[in-house]
Amino acid sequence: MAASNFFLLAAFIVLVATQAMASDPSPLQDYLFRYDLCMFLNIVRVNGFPCKDAKDVFVDDFFLAANLDKPMDTTKSKAGSNVTLINVMKLAGLNTLGISMARIDYAPKGQNPPHTHPRATEILTVLEGSLYVGFVTSNQANGENKLFTKSLKKGDVFVFPQGHIHFQFNPRYDKPAVAIAALSSQNPGAITIANAVFGSHPPI
């Protein structure tokens, strides 16, 4: 009986640990979420988005005229940047696929200030200009948080691990910069550190 309880406990721990480490689950179908499985499970939404019968899926579920080839306005941001995110809220076909993307425009001396994506790793490439980028590790055993930084030029690629505080900064006084980022979640989320800590409601 004790051995049986031990194996049950071990199985439970493995299951919980596996779920705790999970990000977006791997899809079990080609796209969206199978209507027949929704009916079998007696649910109408997956990840907060409606189930859709295959006969009601059209090409425009996978298409968005996003104008990502055009410069975006950076003047309305105090940070001098503009993030145009394409996630499941804008493109229904992303549901259950575990991916999204963003175009980021930086004014001269503009920045995408320190922030995290709680549900996604980010890979970024510079399309125009140059960027100074970096991320900070989680709390280490020695009490340190190590900073990794790199100066990027056009065509360079950099990865920001999931959940880590990271940033991008355009060091040029005279030229804007543009980057494209891919993220490993259909809805990566973003927490801007300064806003969250000093602008919470009610205050911390």
XYZ file of C-alpha atoms in Angstrom:
204
model
C 0.000 0.000 0.000
C 2.843 2.393 0.876
C 4.584 1.612 -2.433
C 1.358 2.265 -4.312
C 0.941 5.628 -2.594
C 4.559 6.486 -3.364
C 4.107 5.822 -7.084
C 0.892 7.829 -7.132
C 2.679 10.736 -5.451
C 5.620 10.478 -7.871
C 3.257 10.471 -10.854
C 1.450 13.523 -9.477
C 4.719 15.434 -8.974
C 5.870 14.638 -12.527
C 2.509 15.777 -13.910
C 2.561 19.052 -11.960
C 6.191 19.752 -12.861
C 5.491 19.103 -16.540
C 2.533 21.501 -16.502
C 4.514 24.149 -14.606
C 7.242 24.164 -17.260
C 4.811 24.240 -20.176
C 4.213 27.218 -22.432
C 1.683 27.089 -25.262
C 0.807 23.398 -25.769
C 1.647 21.667 -29.030
C -1.340 21.658 -31.401
C -3.243 18.425 -31.912
C -4.740 19.480 -35.270
C -3.839 21.438 -38.411
C -5.288 24.767 -37.308
C -7.653 26.516 -34.929
C -9.422 23.958 -32.706
C -11.470 21.011 -33.879
C -15.180 21.701 -33.582
C -15.966 18.011 -33.060
C -13.537 17.839 -30.116
C -15.101 20.992 -28.660
C -18.491 19.314 -28.842
C -17.136 16.123 -27.275
C -15.605 18.088 -24.391
C -18.717 20.269 -24.132
C -16.747 23.510 -24.442
C -17.205 26.484 -26.751
C -13.825 28.207 -26.357
C -10.155 27.234 -26.329
C -7.577 29.684 -24.961
C -10.482 32.125 -24.660
C -11.314 31.993 -28.380
C -14.324 30.336 -30.048
C -14.150 26.834 -31.464
C -14.788 26.863 -35.191
C -16.275 24.185 -37.412
C -13.929 23.239 -40.286
C -16.587 24.205 -42.827
C -16.603 27.726 -41.363
C -12.826 28.227 -41.692
C -11.823 30.538 -44.548
C -8.551 31.835 -45.949
C -9.040 35.210 -44.229
C -8.742 33.430 -40.853
C -5.041 33.129 -41.766
C -4.557 36.556 -43.384
C -4.103 40.102 -42.121
C -3.302 43.206 -44.161
C -1.054 44.493 -41.385
C 0.981 47.091 -43.358
C 4.152 45.928 -41.614
C 6.147 47.276 -44.581
C 5.253 50.839 -43.580
C 6.962 52.963 -40.870
C 4.907 53.280 -37.693
C 4.440 56.445 -35.630
C 6.910 56.698 -32.734
C 6.022 60.260 -31.703
C 3.141 59.305 -29.365
C 5.369 57.191 -27.125
C 7.478 58.674 -24.343
C 9.990 55.918 -25.028
C 10.263 56.813 -28.720
C 9.157 53.423 -30.017
C 6.118 51.724 -31.504
C 5.402 47.988 -31.136
C 2.942 46.599 -33.695
C 2.008 43.171 -32.339
C 0.325 40.530 -34.493
C -1.152 38.008 -32.068
C -4.251 35.813 -31.862
C -6.434 38.842 -31.076
C -5.631 40.217 -34.539
C -5.203 36.994 -36.526
C -7.660 34.246 -35.600
C -5.697 31.508 -37.378
C -2.954 31.748 -34.744
C -5.171 30.080 -32.131
C -3.389 26.979 -30.705
C -0.343 27.494 -32.996
C 1.897 29.000 -30.314
C 3.442 31.829 -32.334
C 3.094 35.583 -32.901
C 5.206 38.432 -34.253
C 5.815 42.157 -33.956
C 7.299 45.027 -35.908
C 9.140 47.471 -33.657
C 9.972 51.008 -34.808
C 12.505 53.095 -32.889
C 12.958 56.844 -33.221
C 16.521 58.172 -32.993
C 17.570 57.511 -29.363
C 14.283 55.644 -28.916
C 13.945 52.544 -26.789
C 11.715 49.582 -26.041
C 12.174 49.878 -22.263
C 12.868 46.951 -19.903
C 9.995 44.487 -20.026
C 9.226 40.766 -19.950
C 7.028 38.365 -21.903
C 5.648 35.925 -19.324
C 4.562 33.376 -21.932
C 7.156 33.609 -24.720
C 10.753 33.526 -25.839
C 11.515 36.271 -28.365
C 13.874 36.205 -31.340
C 14.565 39.603 -32.903
C 16.266 40.670 -36.132
C 17.254 44.200 -37.134
C 15.851 45.304 -40.489
C 17.109 48.893 -40.531
C 19.584 50.867 -38.433
C 21.298 49.526 -35.338
C 20.247 48.543 -31.815
C 21.842 48.037 -28.418
C 19.968 45.142 -26.788
C 20.203 43.000 -23.690
C 18.548 40.878 -21.046
C 19.060 40.196 -17.350
C 19.137 36.703 -15.859
C 16.849 35.549 -13.075
C 18.132 35.647 -9.477
C 21.260 33.472 -9.213
C 22.537 31.441 -6.243
C 25.272 34.023 -5.637
C 22.677 36.825 -5.461
C 23.643 38.310 -8.830
C 21.555 39.083 -11.896
C 23.880 38.899 -14.894
C 23.382 41.345 -17.773
C 23.971 40.152 -21.352
C 24.204 42.935 -23.970
C 25.088 43.221 -27.642
C 25.239 45.934 -30.309
C 23.311 44.772 -33.364
C 23.490 45.954 -36.948
C 21.153 45.311 -39.884
C 20.609 41.579 -40.366
C 21.785 40.542 -36.879
C 19.640 38.266 -34.690
C 19.310 38.120 -30.886
C 17.267 35.884 -28.561
C 15.554 36.940 -25.319
C 14.676 33.925 -23.124
C 11.111 33.576 -21.877
C 10.255 35.637 -18.809
C 13.586 37.495 -18.694
C 13.726 41.290 -18.407
C 15.035 42.652 -21.712
C 15.275 45.882 -23.716
C 16.265 47.439 -27.034
C 17.741 50.901 -27.598
C 18.523 52.830 -30.785
C 21.870 54.551 -30.088
C 21.790 56.748 -33.195
C 20.966 60.446 -32.905
C 20.204 60.822 -36.605
C 18.553 57.603 -37.847
C 15.535 55.505 -36.858
C 15.708 51.724 -36.543
C 13.317 48.882 -37.341
C 13.211 45.304 -36.075
C 10.971 42.268 -36.506
C 10.419 39.909 -33.576
C 8.926 36.423 -33.461
C 7.495 35.130 -30.176
C 6.774 31.568 -29.088
C 3.190 32.169 -27.966
C -0.018 33.186 -29.701
C -0.447 35.691 -26.841
C 2.984 36.408 -25.288
C 1.895 39.160 -22.911
C 4.128 42.046 -21.888
C 5.006 43.547 -18.519
C 6.841 46.877 -18.701
C 8.842 46.846 -15.471
C 8.733 50.543 -14.524
C 5.031 50.855 -15.346
C 4.149 47.737 -13.354
C 6.199 48.671 -10.281
C 5.560 52.406 -10.117
C 2.219 52.691 -11.914
C 0.187 49.850 -10.399
C -3.370 50.461 -9.153
C -3.504 50.624 -6.218
C 0.168 51.569 -5.694
C 2.505 48.948 -4.283
